[in-house]
Short mmCIF file of N, CA and C in Angstrom, two decimals:
data_model
loop_
_atom_site.label_atom_id
_atom_site.label_comp_id
_atom_site.label_asym_id
_atom_site.label_seq_id
_atom_site.Cartn_x
_atom_site.Cartn_y
_atom_site.Cartn_z
N MET A 1 14.35 5.87 32.23
CA MET A 1 13.25 5.34 32.17
C MET A 1 12.71 4.18 32.98
N ARG A 2 11.87 4.02 33.87
CA ARG A 2 11.32 2.93 34.54
C ARG A 2 10.17 2.57 33.97
N ILE A 3 9.82 1.09 33.66
CA ILE A 3 8.62 0.51 33.61
C ILE A 3 7.84 0.44 34.86
N ILE A 4 6.64 1.31 35.00
CA ILE A 4 5.89 1.22 36.31
C ILE A 4 4.84 0.30 35.88
N GLY A 5 4.39 0.07 34.84
CA GLY A 5 3.24 -1.16 34.77
C GLY A 5 3.01 -1.16 33.36
N THR A 6 2.22 -2.13 32.77
CA THR A 6 1.95 -2.26 31.69
C THR A 6 0.39 -1.89 31.25
N PRO A 7 0.31 -1.02 30.80
CA PRO A 7 -1.31 -0.22 30.24
C PRO A 7 -2.19 -1.13 29.61
N SER A 8 -3.21 -1.19 30.00
CA SER A 8 -4.52 -2.02 29.06
C SER A 8 -5.40 -1.21 28.57
N PRO A 9 -5.87 -0.93 27.35
CA PRO A 9 -6.99 -0.41 26.84
C PRO A 9 -7.99 -0.42 27.86
N PRO A 10 -8.53 0.98 27.99
CA PRO A 10 -9.67 1.26 28.97
C PRO A 10 -10.84 0.40 28.80
N ARG A 11 -11.23 -0.24 30.08
CA ARG A 11 -12.64 -0.79 29.88
C ARG A 11 -13.72 0.10 30.59
N GLY A 12 -15.02 -0.49 30.56
CA GLY A 12 -16.40 0.03 31.21
C GLY A 12 -16.50 1.71 31.09
N LEU A 13 -16.42 2.24 32.14
CA LEU A 13 -16.84 4.10 32.15
C LEU A 13 -15.96 4.60 31.59
N ARG A 14 -14.35 4.07 31.88
CA ARG A 14 -13.20 4.52 31.38
C ARG A 14 -13.14 4.87 29.81
N ARG A 15 -13.66 3.40 29.28
CA ARG A 15 -13.57 3.44 27.92
C ARG A 15 -14.62 4.49 26.95
N LEU A 16 -15.80 4.73 27.81
CA LEU A 16 -16.72 5.41 27.40
C LEU A 16 -16.15 7.15 27.32
N LEU A 17 -15.16 7.31 28.20
CA LEU A 17 -14.89 8.83 28.45
C LEU A 17 -13.70 8.77 27.36
N TRP A 18 -12.62 7.71 27.06
CA TRP A 18 -11.82 7.87 26.01
C TRP A 18 -12.53 7.84 24.71
N ARG A 19 -13.67 7.28 24.44
CA ARG A 19 -14.17 7.30 23.12
C ARG A 19 -15.14 8.70 22.88
N LEU A 20 -15.40 9.26 23.85
CA LEU A 20 -16.26 10.65 23.91
C LEU A 20 -15.95 11.66 22.88
N PRO A 21 -14.53 11.85 22.49
CA PRO A 21 -14.18 12.56 21.21
C PRO A 21 -14.90 12.16 19.97
N ILE A 22 -15.03 10.89 19.70
CA ILE A 22 -15.71 10.02 18.26
C ILE A 22 -16.87 10.98 18.49
N ARG A 23 -17.75 10.73 19.43
CA ARG A 23 -19.00 11.37 19.37
C ARG A 23 -19.01 12.66 18.88
N LEU A 24 -18.20 13.59 19.59
CA LEU A 24 -17.92 14.91 19.37
C LEU A 24 -17.65 15.27 17.67
N TYR A 25 -16.88 14.49 17.14
CA TYR A 25 -16.57 14.38 15.73
C TYR A 25 -17.80 14.05 14.81
N ARG A 26 -18.26 13.00 15.06
CA ARG A 26 -19.52 12.64 14.66
C ARG A 26 -20.57 13.84 14.55
N LEU A 27 -20.73 14.71 15.56
CA LEU A 27 -21.64 15.78 15.54
C LEU A 27 -21.14 16.78 14.92
N GLY A 28 -20.27 16.80 14.19
CA GLY A 28 -19.31 17.72 13.33
C GLY A 28 -18.37 18.94 14.16
N LEU A 29 -18.23 18.39 15.28
CA LEU A 29 -17.57 19.24 16.42
C LEU A 29 -15.90 19.13 16.22
N GLY A 30 -15.36 18.16 15.29
CA GLY A 30 -14.20 17.90 15.45
C GLY A 30 -12.93 19.22 15.50
N ARG A 31 -13.33 20.10 14.84
CA ARG A 31 -12.35 21.23 14.43
C ARG A 31 -12.14 21.56 15.79
N LEU A 32 -12.93 21.48 16.87
CA LEU A 32 -12.69 22.17 18.07
C LEU A 32 -11.25 21.70 18.81
N PHE A 33 -11.02 20.31 18.51
CA PHE A 33 -9.56 20.03 18.71
C PHE A 33 -8.44 20.37 17.95
N GLY A 34 -8.81 21.07 16.80
CA GLY A 34 -7.60 21.63 15.98
C GLY A 34 -7.00 20.39 15.11
N HIS A 35 -5.35 20.70 15.55
CA HIS A 35 -4.80 19.70 14.80
C HIS A 35 -4.09 18.82 15.89
N ARG A 36 -4.47 18.88 17.13
CA ARG A 36 -4.08 18.12 18.20
C ARG A 36 -4.57 16.63 18.25
N LEU A 37 -5.95 16.37 18.17
CA LEU A 37 -6.19 15.02 18.06
C LEU A 37 -6.98 14.93 16.37
N MET A 38 -6.98 13.58 16.05
CA MET A 38 -7.14 13.02 14.71
C MET A 38 -8.26 11.94 15.20
N LEU A 39 -9.27 12.21 14.31
CA LEU A 39 -10.48 11.06 14.03
C LEU A 39 -9.82 10.00 13.04
N LEU A 40 -9.65 8.80 13.30
CA LEU A 40 -9.05 7.84 12.34
C LEU A 40 -10.21 6.89 11.97
N THR A 41 -10.54 6.51 10.70
CA THR A 41 -11.54 5.60 10.35
C THR A 41 -10.54 4.58 9.73
N HIS A 42 -10.68 3.48 10.27
CA HIS A 42 -9.91 2.20 9.58
C HIS A 42 -10.89 1.08 9.50
N VAL A 43 -10.47 -0.09 8.61
CA VAL A 43 -11.30 -1.19 8.58
C VAL A 43 -10.76 -2.16 9.73
N GLY A 44 -11.54 -2.65 10.23
CA GLY A 44 -11.59 -4.11 11.12
C GLY A 44 -10.73 -5.04 10.46
N ARG A 45 -9.79 -5.60 11.05
CA ARG A 45 -8.98 -6.67 10.63
C ARG A 45 -9.81 -7.93 10.55
N VAL A 46 -10.78 -8.39 11.52
CA VAL A 46 -11.55 -9.44 11.43
C VAL A 46 -12.83 -9.25 10.92
N SER A 47 -13.57 -8.21 11.41
CA SER A 47 -14.84 -8.10 10.71
C SER A 47 -15.09 -7.38 9.66
N GLY A 48 -13.82 -6.54 9.12
CA GLY A 48 -13.89 -5.95 7.70
C GLY A 48 -14.93 -4.58 7.70
N ARG A 49 -15.46 -4.19 8.93
CA ARG A 49 -16.36 -3.35 9.07
C ARG A 49 -15.52 -1.84 9.52
N PRO A 50 -15.89 -0.85 9.04
CA PRO A 50 -15.37 0.27 9.44
C PRO A 50 -15.38 0.74 11.02
N ARG A 51 -14.17 1.01 11.63
CA ARG A 51 -13.80 1.27 13.01
C ARG A 51 -13.40 2.65 13.09
N GLN A 52 -13.75 3.20 14.43
CA GLN A 52 -13.21 4.52 14.46
C GLN A 52 -12.30 5.10 15.98
N ALA A 53 -11.50 5.55 15.99
CA ALA A 53 -10.45 6.07 17.00
C ALA A 53 -10.25 7.29 16.87
N VAL A 54 -10.16 8.08 18.19
CA VAL A 54 -9.50 9.41 18.13
C VAL A 54 -7.96 9.11 18.73
N VAL A 55 -7.17 9.61 17.95
CA VAL A 55 -5.49 9.58 18.58
C VAL A 55 -5.12 11.00 18.77
N GLU A 56 -4.13 11.05 19.65
CA GLU A 56 -3.19 12.12 19.62
C GLU A 56 -2.20 12.65 18.29
N VAL A 57 -2.19 13.72 17.90
CA VAL A 57 -1.14 13.74 16.81
C VAL A 57 0.21 14.32 17.55
N VAL A 58 1.18 13.42 17.43
CA VAL A 58 2.42 13.79 18.04
C VAL A 58 3.34 14.98 17.28
N GLU A 59 3.06 14.69 15.77
CA GLU A 59 3.58 15.35 15.02
C GLU A 59 3.29 15.58 13.62
N ARG A 60 3.18 16.71 12.71
CA ARG A 60 2.65 16.52 11.62
C ARG A 60 3.43 17.55 10.79
N GLY A 61 3.28 17.37 9.49
CA GLY A 61 4.04 17.87 8.32
C GLY A 61 2.61 18.29 7.53
N ALA A 62 3.53 18.61 6.31
CA ALA A 62 2.78 19.26 5.04
C ALA A 62 1.62 18.16 4.54
N ASP A 63 2.12 16.86 4.64
CA ASP A 63 1.56 15.78 3.99
C ASP A 63 1.52 14.57 4.89
N HIS A 64 1.57 14.67 6.02
CA HIS A 64 1.53 13.49 7.00
C HIS A 64 1.21 13.94 8.61
N TYR A 65 0.49 12.89 9.24
CA TYR A 65 0.62 12.90 10.68
C TYR A 65 1.07 11.82 11.20
N ILE A 66 1.84 12.01 12.58
CA ILE A 66 2.14 11.12 13.13
C ILE A 66 1.68 10.55 14.65
N VAL A 67 1.32 9.58 15.12
CA VAL A 67 0.80 9.22 16.34
C VAL A 67 1.76 8.19 17.02
N ALA A 68 1.14 8.33 18.28
CA ALA A 68 1.72 7.01 19.00
C ALA A 68 0.63 5.86 19.31
N SER A 69 1.08 4.83 19.50
CA SER A 69 -0.08 3.78 19.96
C SER A 69 0.34 3.78 21.62
N GLY A 70 -0.31 4.47 22.32
CA GLY A 70 -0.07 4.57 23.63
C GLY A 70 -0.09 3.07 24.48
N PHE A 71 -1.17 2.36 24.03
CA PHE A 71 -1.50 0.98 24.58
C PHE A 71 -0.73 -0.25 23.88
N GLY A 72 0.38 0.35 23.07
CA GLY A 72 1.30 -0.70 22.37
C GLY A 72 0.72 -1.31 21.23
N THR A 73 1.40 -2.46 20.96
CA THR A 73 1.18 -3.34 19.65
C THR A 73 -0.46 -4.00 20.01
N ARG A 74 -0.62 -3.80 21.36
CA ARG A 74 -2.32 -4.51 21.50
C ARG A 74 -3.43 -3.80 21.10
N SER A 75 -3.19 -2.64 21.05
CA SER A 75 -4.49 -1.64 20.44
C SER A 75 -4.77 -1.99 19.25
N ASP A 76 -6.14 -1.98 19.48
CA ASP A 76 -7.04 -2.45 18.13
C ASP A 76 -6.86 -1.70 17.01
N TRP A 77 -6.84 -0.16 16.98
CA TRP A 77 -6.51 0.59 16.01
C TRP A 77 -5.15 0.30 15.26
N TYR A 78 -4.25 -0.05 16.27
CA TYR A 78 -2.75 -0.32 15.79
C TYR A 78 -2.94 -1.59 14.89
N ARG A 79 -3.49 -2.52 15.32
CA ARG A 79 -3.31 -3.90 14.81
C ARG A 79 -3.98 -3.75 13.50
N ASN A 80 -5.24 -3.11 13.58
CA ASN A 80 -6.23 -2.60 12.40
C ASN A 80 -5.40 -2.29 11.28
N VAL A 81 -4.78 -0.93 11.56
CA VAL A 81 -4.26 -0.19 10.22
C VAL A 81 -2.80 -0.89 9.77
N ARG A 82 -2.19 -1.90 10.60
CA ARG A 82 -1.12 -2.89 10.14
C ARG A 82 -1.90 -3.71 9.08
N ALA A 83 -2.87 -4.36 9.33
CA ALA A 83 -3.51 -5.26 8.35
C ALA A 83 -4.24 -4.41 7.05
N HIS A 84 -4.69 -3.38 7.32
CA HIS A 84 -5.44 -2.63 6.34
C HIS A 84 -4.82 -0.90 6.53
N PRO A 85 -3.79 -0.63 5.77
CA PRO A 85 -3.22 0.53 5.81
C PRO A 85 -3.90 1.76 5.26
N GLU A 86 -4.97 1.51 4.29
CA GLU A 86 -5.54 2.72 3.79
C GLU A 86 -6.54 3.03 4.64
N VAL A 87 -6.65 4.32 5.05
CA VAL A 87 -7.78 4.81 5.93
C VAL A 87 -7.98 6.37 5.75
N THR A 88 -9.17 6.54 6.47
CA THR A 88 -9.59 8.27 6.33
C THR A 88 -9.05 8.69 7.62
N ILE A 89 -8.71 10.15 7.52
CA ILE A 89 -8.47 10.67 9.01
C ILE A 89 -9.03 12.24 8.79
N GLU A 90 -9.29 12.27 10.06
CA GLU A 90 -10.09 13.85 10.00
C GLU A 90 -9.28 14.54 11.23
N THR A 91 -8.92 15.84 10.85
CA THR A 91 -8.25 16.63 11.65
C THR A 91 -8.37 18.36 11.43
N GLY A 92 -8.41 19.06 12.36
CA GLY A 92 -8.57 20.29 11.95
C GLY A 92 -9.86 20.69 10.85
N GLY A 93 -10.71 20.05 10.97
CA GLY A 93 -12.12 20.15 10.14
C GLY A 93 -11.77 19.48 8.52
N ARG A 94 -10.85 19.15 8.52
CA ARG A 94 -10.45 18.37 6.89
C ARG A 94 -10.33 16.81 6.93
N ARG A 95 -10.81 16.41 6.17
CA ARG A 95 -11.13 14.70 5.87
C ARG A 95 -10.36 14.30 4.81
N MET A 96 -9.35 13.45 5.06
CA MET A 96 -8.26 12.95 4.17
C MET A 96 -8.09 11.62 4.09
N ALA A 97 -7.89 11.25 2.72
CA ALA A 97 -7.41 9.77 2.82
C ALA A 97 -6.09 9.75 3.12
N ALA A 98 -5.71 8.29 3.54
CA ALA A 98 -4.33 8.53 3.99
C ALA A 98 -4.00 7.13 4.09
N THR A 99 -2.51 6.66 4.04
CA THR A 99 -1.75 5.52 3.94
C THR A 99 -1.06 5.36 5.60
N ALA A 100 -1.05 4.36 6.21
CA ALA A 100 -0.45 4.37 7.40
C ALA A 100 0.96 3.47 7.19
N VAL A 101 1.82 4.23 8.07
CA VAL A 101 3.19 3.63 7.60
C VAL A 101 3.51 3.34 9.23
N VAL A 102 4.03 2.24 9.71
CA VAL A 102 4.49 1.87 11.01
C VAL A 102 6.16 2.31 10.89
N LEU A 103 6.65 3.21 12.08
CA LEU A 103 7.93 3.45 12.00
C LEU A 103 8.65 2.82 12.79
N SER A 104 10.05 2.99 12.42
CA SER A 104 11.16 2.02 13.29
C SER A 104 11.12 2.67 14.80
N ALA A 105 11.72 1.58 15.59
CA ALA A 105 11.80 2.21 17.18
C ALA A 105 12.71 3.34 17.15
N ALA A 106 13.93 3.48 16.16
CA ALA A 106 14.72 4.84 16.46
C ALA A 106 14.23 5.83 15.84
N GLU A 107 13.37 5.82 14.96
CA GLU A 107 12.40 6.92 14.41
C GLU A 107 11.53 7.32 15.67
N GLY A 108 10.95 6.39 16.22
CA GLY A 108 10.05 6.65 17.25
C GLY A 108 10.84 7.44 18.35
N GLY A 109 11.83 6.83 19.00
CA GLY A 109 12.78 7.60 20.01
C GLY A 109 13.05 9.00 19.76
N GLY A 110 13.42 9.30 18.37
CA GLY A 110 13.55 10.94 18.03
C GLY A 110 12.27 11.47 17.93
N ILE A 111 11.02 10.98 17.45
CA ILE A 111 9.80 11.65 17.78
C ILE A 111 9.31 11.98 19.04
N MET A 112 9.63 11.15 19.83
CA MET A 112 9.29 11.14 21.31
C MET A 112 10.16 12.05 22.18
N ALA A 113 11.24 12.44 21.63
CA ALA A 113 12.25 13.48 22.40
C ALA A 113 11.96 14.64 21.87
N ARG A 114 11.36 14.78 20.87
CA ARG A 114 11.05 16.33 19.86
C ARG A 114 9.87 16.67 20.81
N TYR A 115 8.71 15.65 20.79
CA TYR A 115 7.70 16.17 21.30
C TYR A 115 7.65 16.42 22.73
N ALA A 116 8.36 15.47 23.60
CA ALA A 116 8.74 16.09 25.19
C ALA A 116 9.40 17.54 25.08
N ALA A 117 9.98 17.89 24.34
CA ALA A 117 10.68 19.32 24.18
C ALA A 117 9.63 20.41 23.86
N ARG A 118 8.60 19.99 23.11
CA ARG A 118 7.44 20.59 22.95
C ARG A 118 6.49 21.05 23.93
N HIS A 119 6.23 19.72 24.71
CA HIS A 119 5.11 19.71 25.53
C HIS A 119 5.58 18.78 26.77
N PRO A 120 6.30 19.26 27.46
CA PRO A 120 7.17 18.43 28.87
C PRO A 120 6.11 18.08 29.62
N ARG A 121 4.87 18.80 30.09
CA ARG A 121 4.13 18.12 31.16
C ARG A 121 3.23 17.31 30.43
N THR A 122 2.64 17.18 29.29
CA THR A 122 1.78 16.41 28.52
C THR A 122 2.77 15.09 28.29
N ALA A 123 3.93 15.31 28.03
CA ALA A 123 4.93 13.90 27.77
C ALA A 123 4.87 13.36 28.79
N ARG A 124 5.06 14.01 30.16
CA ARG A 124 5.52 13.25 31.27
C ARG A 124 4.07 12.54 31.78
N ARG A 125 2.88 13.41 31.48
CA ARG A 125 1.58 12.65 32.07
C ARG A 125 1.24 11.42 31.02
N LEU A 126 1.57 11.37 29.77
CA LEU A 126 1.38 10.56 28.88
C LEU A 126 2.19 9.28 29.24
N CYS A 127 3.60 9.75 29.42
CA CYS A 127 4.34 8.50 29.73
C CYS A 127 3.90 7.68 30.91
N ARG A 128 3.15 8.16 31.86
CA ARG A 128 2.83 7.71 33.23
C ARG A 128 1.48 6.77 32.53
N ILE A 129 0.60 7.26 32.01
CA ILE A 129 -0.43 6.79 31.56
C ILE A 129 -0.05 5.30 30.69
N MET A 130 1.15 5.45 29.94
CA MET A 130 1.35 4.27 28.98
C MET A 130 2.46 3.57 29.93
N GLY A 131 2.46 3.86 31.34
CA GLY A 131 3.17 2.61 32.23
C GLY A 131 4.70 3.18 32.31
N PHE A 132 5.24 4.17 32.08
CA PHE A 132 6.65 4.65 32.29
C PHE A 132 6.88 5.69 33.27
N ALA A 133 7.80 5.72 33.95
CA ALA A 133 8.24 6.92 34.89
C ALA A 133 9.51 7.46 34.33
N VAL A 134 9.69 8.75 33.97
CA VAL A 134 10.62 9.12 33.24
C VAL A 134 11.10 10.56 34.02
N ASP A 135 12.62 10.88 33.90
CA ASP A 135 13.31 11.65 34.64
C ASP A 135 13.24 13.19 34.06
N GLY A 136 12.70 13.13 32.94
CA GLY A 136 12.38 14.24 31.94
C GLY A 136 13.68 14.54 31.10
N SER A 137 14.65 13.93 30.89
CA SER A 137 15.68 13.97 30.22
C SER A 137 15.20 13.63 28.71
N ALA A 138 16.08 13.95 27.79
CA ALA A 138 15.63 13.58 26.32
C ALA A 138 15.84 12.26 26.19
N ALA A 139 17.26 11.67 26.71
CA ALA A 139 17.34 10.40 26.59
C ALA A 139 16.40 9.26 27.22
N ASP A 140 15.53 9.86 28.44
CA ASP A 140 14.60 9.15 29.00
C ASP A 140 13.53 8.96 27.93
N TYR A 141 12.99 10.01 27.36
CA TYR A 141 11.79 10.09 26.26
C TYR A 141 12.28 9.31 25.25
N ARG A 142 13.60 9.66 24.86
CA ARG A 142 13.90 8.61 23.62
C ARG A 142 13.86 7.32 23.97
N ALA A 143 14.02 6.90 25.04
CA ALA A 143 13.98 5.24 25.39
C ALA A 143 12.62 4.79 25.29
N VAL A 144 11.52 5.70 26.05
CA VAL A 144 10.17 5.24 25.91
C VAL A 144 9.61 5.59 24.47
N GLY A 145 10.17 6.44 23.59
CA GLY A 145 9.86 6.28 22.04
C GLY A 145 10.00 4.96 21.59
N GLU A 146 11.44 4.47 21.64
CA GLU A 146 11.92 3.31 20.99
C GLU A 146 10.73 1.86 21.45
N ARG A 147 10.10 2.11 22.57
CA ARG A 147 9.44 1.24 23.20
C ARG A 147 8.07 1.27 22.92
N ILE A 148 7.70 2.21 22.48
CA ILE A 148 6.04 2.43 21.94
C ILE A 148 5.75 2.46 20.43
N PRO A 149 4.96 1.87 19.70
CA PRO A 149 4.91 2.22 18.25
C PRO A 149 4.24 3.44 17.52
N PHE A 150 4.82 4.04 16.79
CA PHE A 150 4.71 5.13 16.31
C PHE A 150 3.94 4.91 14.70
N VAL A 151 3.20 5.43 14.11
CA VAL A 151 2.61 5.19 12.92
C VAL A 151 2.38 6.62 12.34
N ARG A 152 2.96 6.54 11.17
CA ARG A 152 2.86 8.17 10.31
C ARG A 152 1.88 7.77 9.26
N PHE A 153 0.75 8.78 9.21
CA PHE A 153 -0.37 8.70 8.10
C PHE A 153 0.12 9.65 6.89
N ASP A 154 0.55 9.05 5.94
CA ASP A 154 0.61 9.91 4.74
C ASP A 154 -0.66 10.18 4.09
N VAL A 155 -0.91 11.51 3.89
CA VAL A 155 -1.93 11.94 3.12
C VAL A 155 -1.92 11.70 1.69
N ARG A 156 -2.95 11.00 1.20
CA ARG A 156 -3.06 10.69 -0.32
C ARG A 156 -3.55 11.75 -1.08
N PRO A 157 -3.15 12.19 -2.23
CA PRO A 157 -3.55 13.53 -3.06
C PRO A 157 -5.06 12.93 -3.40
#
């Protein structure tokens, strides 16, 4: 793994495109994304107001969803869920209350390696967006996963 740049959250037109899925969720079309994307509604750490972001689900279980903060610890949604872990998530047409849990670097490494095994082309593309060049080996993806923050959203009953 080689670092090729430090990504910054999108600005301008690129930001509008990245936020387009939020509009689709608001129109009730979120189920079109299945379980691959998730609408995250969280509380702003400064404003205290509801905020939304659409994030890719990296892994899911019966009672949890795991996502990565591709823009690192500077991402607003990541900083917000660290400050206020009680959130609402929507995926696959279901809306659920959840609690955010930040995972360790070791856990992130394993998650990224498993994700890359399931989705090799997407994993390579995501790594490039996040500023990493990978050779495609599990060790490389594990190293990337140890450098980016992962968050597990535990669904509350």
